[in-house]
Short mmCIF file of C-alpha atoms in Angstrom, two decimals:
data_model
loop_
_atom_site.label_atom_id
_atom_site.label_comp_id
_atom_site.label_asym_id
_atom_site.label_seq_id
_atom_site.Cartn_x
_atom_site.Cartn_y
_atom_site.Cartn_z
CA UNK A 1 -20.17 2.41 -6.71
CA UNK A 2 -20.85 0.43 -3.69
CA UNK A 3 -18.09 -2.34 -1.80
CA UNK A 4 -17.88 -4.94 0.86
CA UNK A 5 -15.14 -6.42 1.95
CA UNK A 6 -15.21 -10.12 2.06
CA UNK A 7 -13.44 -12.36 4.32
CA UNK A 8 -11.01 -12.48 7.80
CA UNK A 9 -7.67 -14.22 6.97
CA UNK A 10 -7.20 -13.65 3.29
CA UNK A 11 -9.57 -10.47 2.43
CA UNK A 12 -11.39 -9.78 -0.69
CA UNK A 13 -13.08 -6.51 -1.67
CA UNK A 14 -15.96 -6.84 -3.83
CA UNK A 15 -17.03 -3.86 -5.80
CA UNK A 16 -20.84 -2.98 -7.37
CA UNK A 17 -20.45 -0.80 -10.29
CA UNK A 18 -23.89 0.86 -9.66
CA UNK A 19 -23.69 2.63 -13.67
CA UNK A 20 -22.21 1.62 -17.08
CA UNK A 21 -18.71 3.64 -17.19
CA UNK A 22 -17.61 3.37 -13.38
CA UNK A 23 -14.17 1.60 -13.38
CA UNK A 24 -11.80 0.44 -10.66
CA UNK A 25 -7.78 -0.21 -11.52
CA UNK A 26 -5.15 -2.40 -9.71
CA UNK A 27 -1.78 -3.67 -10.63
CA UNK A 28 -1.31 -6.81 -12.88
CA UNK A 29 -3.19 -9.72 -11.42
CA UNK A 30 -4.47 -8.17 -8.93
CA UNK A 31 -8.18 -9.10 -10.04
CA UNK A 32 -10.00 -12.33 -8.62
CA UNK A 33 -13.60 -12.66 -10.06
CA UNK A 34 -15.91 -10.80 -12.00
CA UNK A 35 -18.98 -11.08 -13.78
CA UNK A 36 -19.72 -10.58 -17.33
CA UNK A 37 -20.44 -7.03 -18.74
CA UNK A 38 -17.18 -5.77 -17.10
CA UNK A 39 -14.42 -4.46 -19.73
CA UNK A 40 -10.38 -4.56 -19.00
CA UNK A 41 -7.87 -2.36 -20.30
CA UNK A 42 -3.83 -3.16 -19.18
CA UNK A 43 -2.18 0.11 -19.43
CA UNK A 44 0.55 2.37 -18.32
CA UNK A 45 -1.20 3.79 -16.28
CA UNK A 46 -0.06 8.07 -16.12
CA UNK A 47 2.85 7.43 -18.57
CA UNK A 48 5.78 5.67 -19.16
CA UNK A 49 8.02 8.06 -16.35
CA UNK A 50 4.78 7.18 -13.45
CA UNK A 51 4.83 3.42 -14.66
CA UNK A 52 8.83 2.95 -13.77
CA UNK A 53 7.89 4.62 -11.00
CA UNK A 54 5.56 2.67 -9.72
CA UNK A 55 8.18 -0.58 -10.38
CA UNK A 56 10.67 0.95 -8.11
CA UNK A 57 7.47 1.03 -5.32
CA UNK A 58 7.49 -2.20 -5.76
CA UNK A 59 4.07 -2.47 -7.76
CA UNK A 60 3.61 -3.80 -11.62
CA UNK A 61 4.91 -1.53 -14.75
CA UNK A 62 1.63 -1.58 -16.62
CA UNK A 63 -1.94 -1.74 -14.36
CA UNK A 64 -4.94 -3.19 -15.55
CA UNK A 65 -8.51 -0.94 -15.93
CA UNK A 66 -11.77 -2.64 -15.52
CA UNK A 67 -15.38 -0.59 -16.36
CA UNK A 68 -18.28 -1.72 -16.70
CA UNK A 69 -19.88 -1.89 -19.78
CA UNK A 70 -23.75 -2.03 -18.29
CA UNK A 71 -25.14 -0.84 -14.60
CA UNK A 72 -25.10 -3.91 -11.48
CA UNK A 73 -21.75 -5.64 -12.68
CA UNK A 74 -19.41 -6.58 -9.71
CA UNK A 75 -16.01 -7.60 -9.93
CA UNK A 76 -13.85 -8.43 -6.43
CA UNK A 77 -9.75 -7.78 -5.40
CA UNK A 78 -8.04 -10.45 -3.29
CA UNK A 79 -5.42 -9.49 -1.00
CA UNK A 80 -1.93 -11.61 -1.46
CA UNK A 81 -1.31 -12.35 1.83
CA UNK A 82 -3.17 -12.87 4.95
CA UNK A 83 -4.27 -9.39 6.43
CA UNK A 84 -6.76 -6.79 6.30
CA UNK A 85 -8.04 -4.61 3.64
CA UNK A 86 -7.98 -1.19 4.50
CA UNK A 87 -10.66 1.54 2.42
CA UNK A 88 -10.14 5.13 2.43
CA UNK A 89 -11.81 7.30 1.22
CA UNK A 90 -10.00 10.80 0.00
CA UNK A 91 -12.76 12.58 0.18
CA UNK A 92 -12.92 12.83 4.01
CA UNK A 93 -8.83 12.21 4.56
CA UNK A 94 -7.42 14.09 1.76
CA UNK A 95 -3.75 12.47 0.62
CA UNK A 96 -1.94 10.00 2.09
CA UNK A 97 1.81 8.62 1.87
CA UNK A 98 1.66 4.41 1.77
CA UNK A 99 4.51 1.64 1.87
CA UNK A 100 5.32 0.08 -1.28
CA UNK A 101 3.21 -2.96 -1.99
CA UNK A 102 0.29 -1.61 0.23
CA UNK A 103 -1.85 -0.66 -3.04
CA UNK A 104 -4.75 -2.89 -4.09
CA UNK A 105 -6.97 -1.54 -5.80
CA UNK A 106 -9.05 2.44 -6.37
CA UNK A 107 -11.27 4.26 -8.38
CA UNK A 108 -10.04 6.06 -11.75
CA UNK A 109 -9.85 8.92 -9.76
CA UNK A 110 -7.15 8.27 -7.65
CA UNK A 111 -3.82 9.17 -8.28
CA UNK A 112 -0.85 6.68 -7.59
CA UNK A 113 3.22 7.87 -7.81
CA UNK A 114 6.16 7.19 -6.05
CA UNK A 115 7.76 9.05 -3.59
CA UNK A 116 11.01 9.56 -2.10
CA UNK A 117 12.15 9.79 1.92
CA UNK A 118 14.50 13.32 1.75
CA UNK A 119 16.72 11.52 3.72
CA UNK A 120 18.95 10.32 0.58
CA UNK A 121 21.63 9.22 2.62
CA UNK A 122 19.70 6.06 4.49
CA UNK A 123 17.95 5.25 1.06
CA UNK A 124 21.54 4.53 -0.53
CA UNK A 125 22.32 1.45 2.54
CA UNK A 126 18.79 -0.37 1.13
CA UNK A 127 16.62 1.16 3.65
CA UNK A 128 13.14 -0.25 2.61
CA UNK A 129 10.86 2.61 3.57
CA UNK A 130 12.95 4.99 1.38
CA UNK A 131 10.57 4.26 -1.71
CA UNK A 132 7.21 5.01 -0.95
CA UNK A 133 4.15 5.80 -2.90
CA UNK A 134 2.06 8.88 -2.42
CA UNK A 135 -1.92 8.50 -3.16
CA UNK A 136 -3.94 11.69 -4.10
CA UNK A 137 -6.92 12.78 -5.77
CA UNK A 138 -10.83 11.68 -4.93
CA UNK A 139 -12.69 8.66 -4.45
CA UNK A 140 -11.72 4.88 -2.66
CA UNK A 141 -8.72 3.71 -2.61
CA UNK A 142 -7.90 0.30 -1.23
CA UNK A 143 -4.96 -0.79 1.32
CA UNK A 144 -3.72 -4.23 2.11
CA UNK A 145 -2.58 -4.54 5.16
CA UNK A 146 -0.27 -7.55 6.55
CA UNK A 147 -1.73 -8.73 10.10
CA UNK A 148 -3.47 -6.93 11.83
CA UNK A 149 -4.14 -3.36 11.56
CA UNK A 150 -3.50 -1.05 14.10
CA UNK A 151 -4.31 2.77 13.99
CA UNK A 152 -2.46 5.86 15.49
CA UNK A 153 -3.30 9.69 15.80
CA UNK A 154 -0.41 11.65 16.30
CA UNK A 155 -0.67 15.09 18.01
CA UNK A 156 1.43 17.94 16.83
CA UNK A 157 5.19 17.14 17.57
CA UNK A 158 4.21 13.77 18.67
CA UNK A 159 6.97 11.00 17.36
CA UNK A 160 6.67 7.53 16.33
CA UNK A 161 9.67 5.16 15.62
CA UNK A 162 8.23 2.25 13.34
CA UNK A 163 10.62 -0.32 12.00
CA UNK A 164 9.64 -0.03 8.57
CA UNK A 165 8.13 -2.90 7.09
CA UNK A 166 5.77 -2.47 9.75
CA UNK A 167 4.03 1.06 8.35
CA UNK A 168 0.94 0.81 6.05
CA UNK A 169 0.01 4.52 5.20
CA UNK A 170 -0.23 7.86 6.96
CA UNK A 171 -1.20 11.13 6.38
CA UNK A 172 0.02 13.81 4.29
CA UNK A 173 0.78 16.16 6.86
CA UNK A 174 2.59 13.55 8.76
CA UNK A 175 6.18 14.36 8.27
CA UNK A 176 8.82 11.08 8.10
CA UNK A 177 12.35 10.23 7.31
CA UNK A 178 14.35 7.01 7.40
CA UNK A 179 16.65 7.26 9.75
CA UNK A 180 19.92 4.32 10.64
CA UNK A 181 19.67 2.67 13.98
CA UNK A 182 22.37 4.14 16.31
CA UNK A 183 25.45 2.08 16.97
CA UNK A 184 27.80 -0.56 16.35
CA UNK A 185 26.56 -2.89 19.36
CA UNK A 186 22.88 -2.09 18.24
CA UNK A 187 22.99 -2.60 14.60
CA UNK A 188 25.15 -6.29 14.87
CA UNK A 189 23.73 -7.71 18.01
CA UNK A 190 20.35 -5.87 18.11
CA UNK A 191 18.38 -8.26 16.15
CA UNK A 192 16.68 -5.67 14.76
CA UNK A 193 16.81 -3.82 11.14
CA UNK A 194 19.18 -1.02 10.26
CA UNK A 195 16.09 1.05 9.72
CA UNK A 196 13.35 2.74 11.61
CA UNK A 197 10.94 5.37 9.85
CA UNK A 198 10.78 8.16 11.88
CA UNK A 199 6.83 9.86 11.64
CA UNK A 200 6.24 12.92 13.14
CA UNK A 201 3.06 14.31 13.82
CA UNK A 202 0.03 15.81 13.48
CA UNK A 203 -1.84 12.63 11.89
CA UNK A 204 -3.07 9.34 11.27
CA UNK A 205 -0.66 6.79 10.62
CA UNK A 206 -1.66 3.03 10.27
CA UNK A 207 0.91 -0.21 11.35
CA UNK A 208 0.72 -3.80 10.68
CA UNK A 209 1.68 -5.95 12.84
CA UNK A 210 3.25 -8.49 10.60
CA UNK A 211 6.78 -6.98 8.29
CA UNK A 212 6.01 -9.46 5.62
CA UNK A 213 10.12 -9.20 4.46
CA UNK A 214 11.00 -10.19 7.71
CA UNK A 215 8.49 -13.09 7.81
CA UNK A 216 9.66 -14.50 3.79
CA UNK A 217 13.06 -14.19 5.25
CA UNK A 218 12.46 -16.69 8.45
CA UNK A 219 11.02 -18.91 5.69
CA UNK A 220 13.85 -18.97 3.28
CA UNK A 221 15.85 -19.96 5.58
CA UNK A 222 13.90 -23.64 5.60
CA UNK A 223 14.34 -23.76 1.37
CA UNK A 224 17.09 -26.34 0.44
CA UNK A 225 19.90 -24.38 -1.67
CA UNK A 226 19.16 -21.22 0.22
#
């Protein structure tokens, strides 16, 4: 399998399948041209318990498989929103932790669940980091990210406060929690959210510099009858 990713404001990723049987899935829709010889399969993808996990992540209940049915087929992923697509491969990075939303695309290979921040107690006020989706396994896995990307390594102890629609992904041995912005004054006249995700190093840990909820917010605010 060979890709290239296509594109500077609204990203594609276009994938080679080099052999008949390699296969790439993504989440309902996600697809946005192919060419013939290429198979699709929409599927639960790891069971009915991973599926409705996946829907609280924020991603589609059933996923859709594509293989190829004969070698030097292509098929490409768009990205929904203007950004960056980000490929990793687990090979050389191992596991990695990634916001809800942030999956596009990977190889059969790669294993996709939800995840939960062990701080219950700032999930319960709607913090939006609190559901996240952990990404294991081998092969390429594909990241959207909103904006820009911007990378961070984080030395052993080293913190990181990120308001949270603003994290893409990080490593596994990255440790986080969502933790509630501190004080009345803050949290009415700050401006801000009521949540920051709290990363703690050693790691890699990739931002965006656009919180897409934030940005769908501004523009609801211009719809008549909202």
């Amino acid at each position: 399998m060979k890709y290239r990713v296509l594109g500077d404001t609204m990203p594609a990723v276009e994938i080679l399948f080099e052999q008949k049987g390699e296969s790439m899935y993504t989440q309902s829709g996600g697809m946005a041209w192919m060419t013939e010889g290429i198979s699709m399969d929409s599927n639960m993808k790891g069971g009915l318990g991973k599926a409705f996990g996946r829907m609280f992540s924020g991603e589609s209940l059933f996923m859709a498989t594509y293989t190829a049915e004969r070698p030097d087929t292509m098929i490409a992923f768009a990205s929904t929103v203007a950004g960056e697509i980000l490929p990793v491969n687990l090979n050389e990075r191992g596991g990695m932790i990634c916001q809800k939303g942030a999956f596009l695309c990977a190889e059969e290979s790669v294993n996709l669940e939800v995840t939960f921040s062990k701080k219950i107690s700032a999930g319960l006020f709607g913090g939006e980091g609190f559901i996240l989706q952990k990404i294991t396994g081998s092969g390429m896995v594909f990241l959207e990210v909103d904006g820009n990307k911007v990378e961070k390594e984080l030395a052993p102890g080293e913190v990181l406060k990120v308001d949270t629609g603003n994290v893409v992904a990080f490593d596994e041995s990255v440790q986080y929690e969502i933790e509630t912005v501190k004080g009345l004054k803050n949290i009415f006249l700050g401006g801000e959210g009521l949540f920051l995700t709290k990363l703690t190093g050693p790691g890699r840990v990739v931002l965006q510099t656009q919180n897409f909820n934030e940005f769908a917010g501004r523009i609801a605010r211009f719809i008549p009858g909202k």
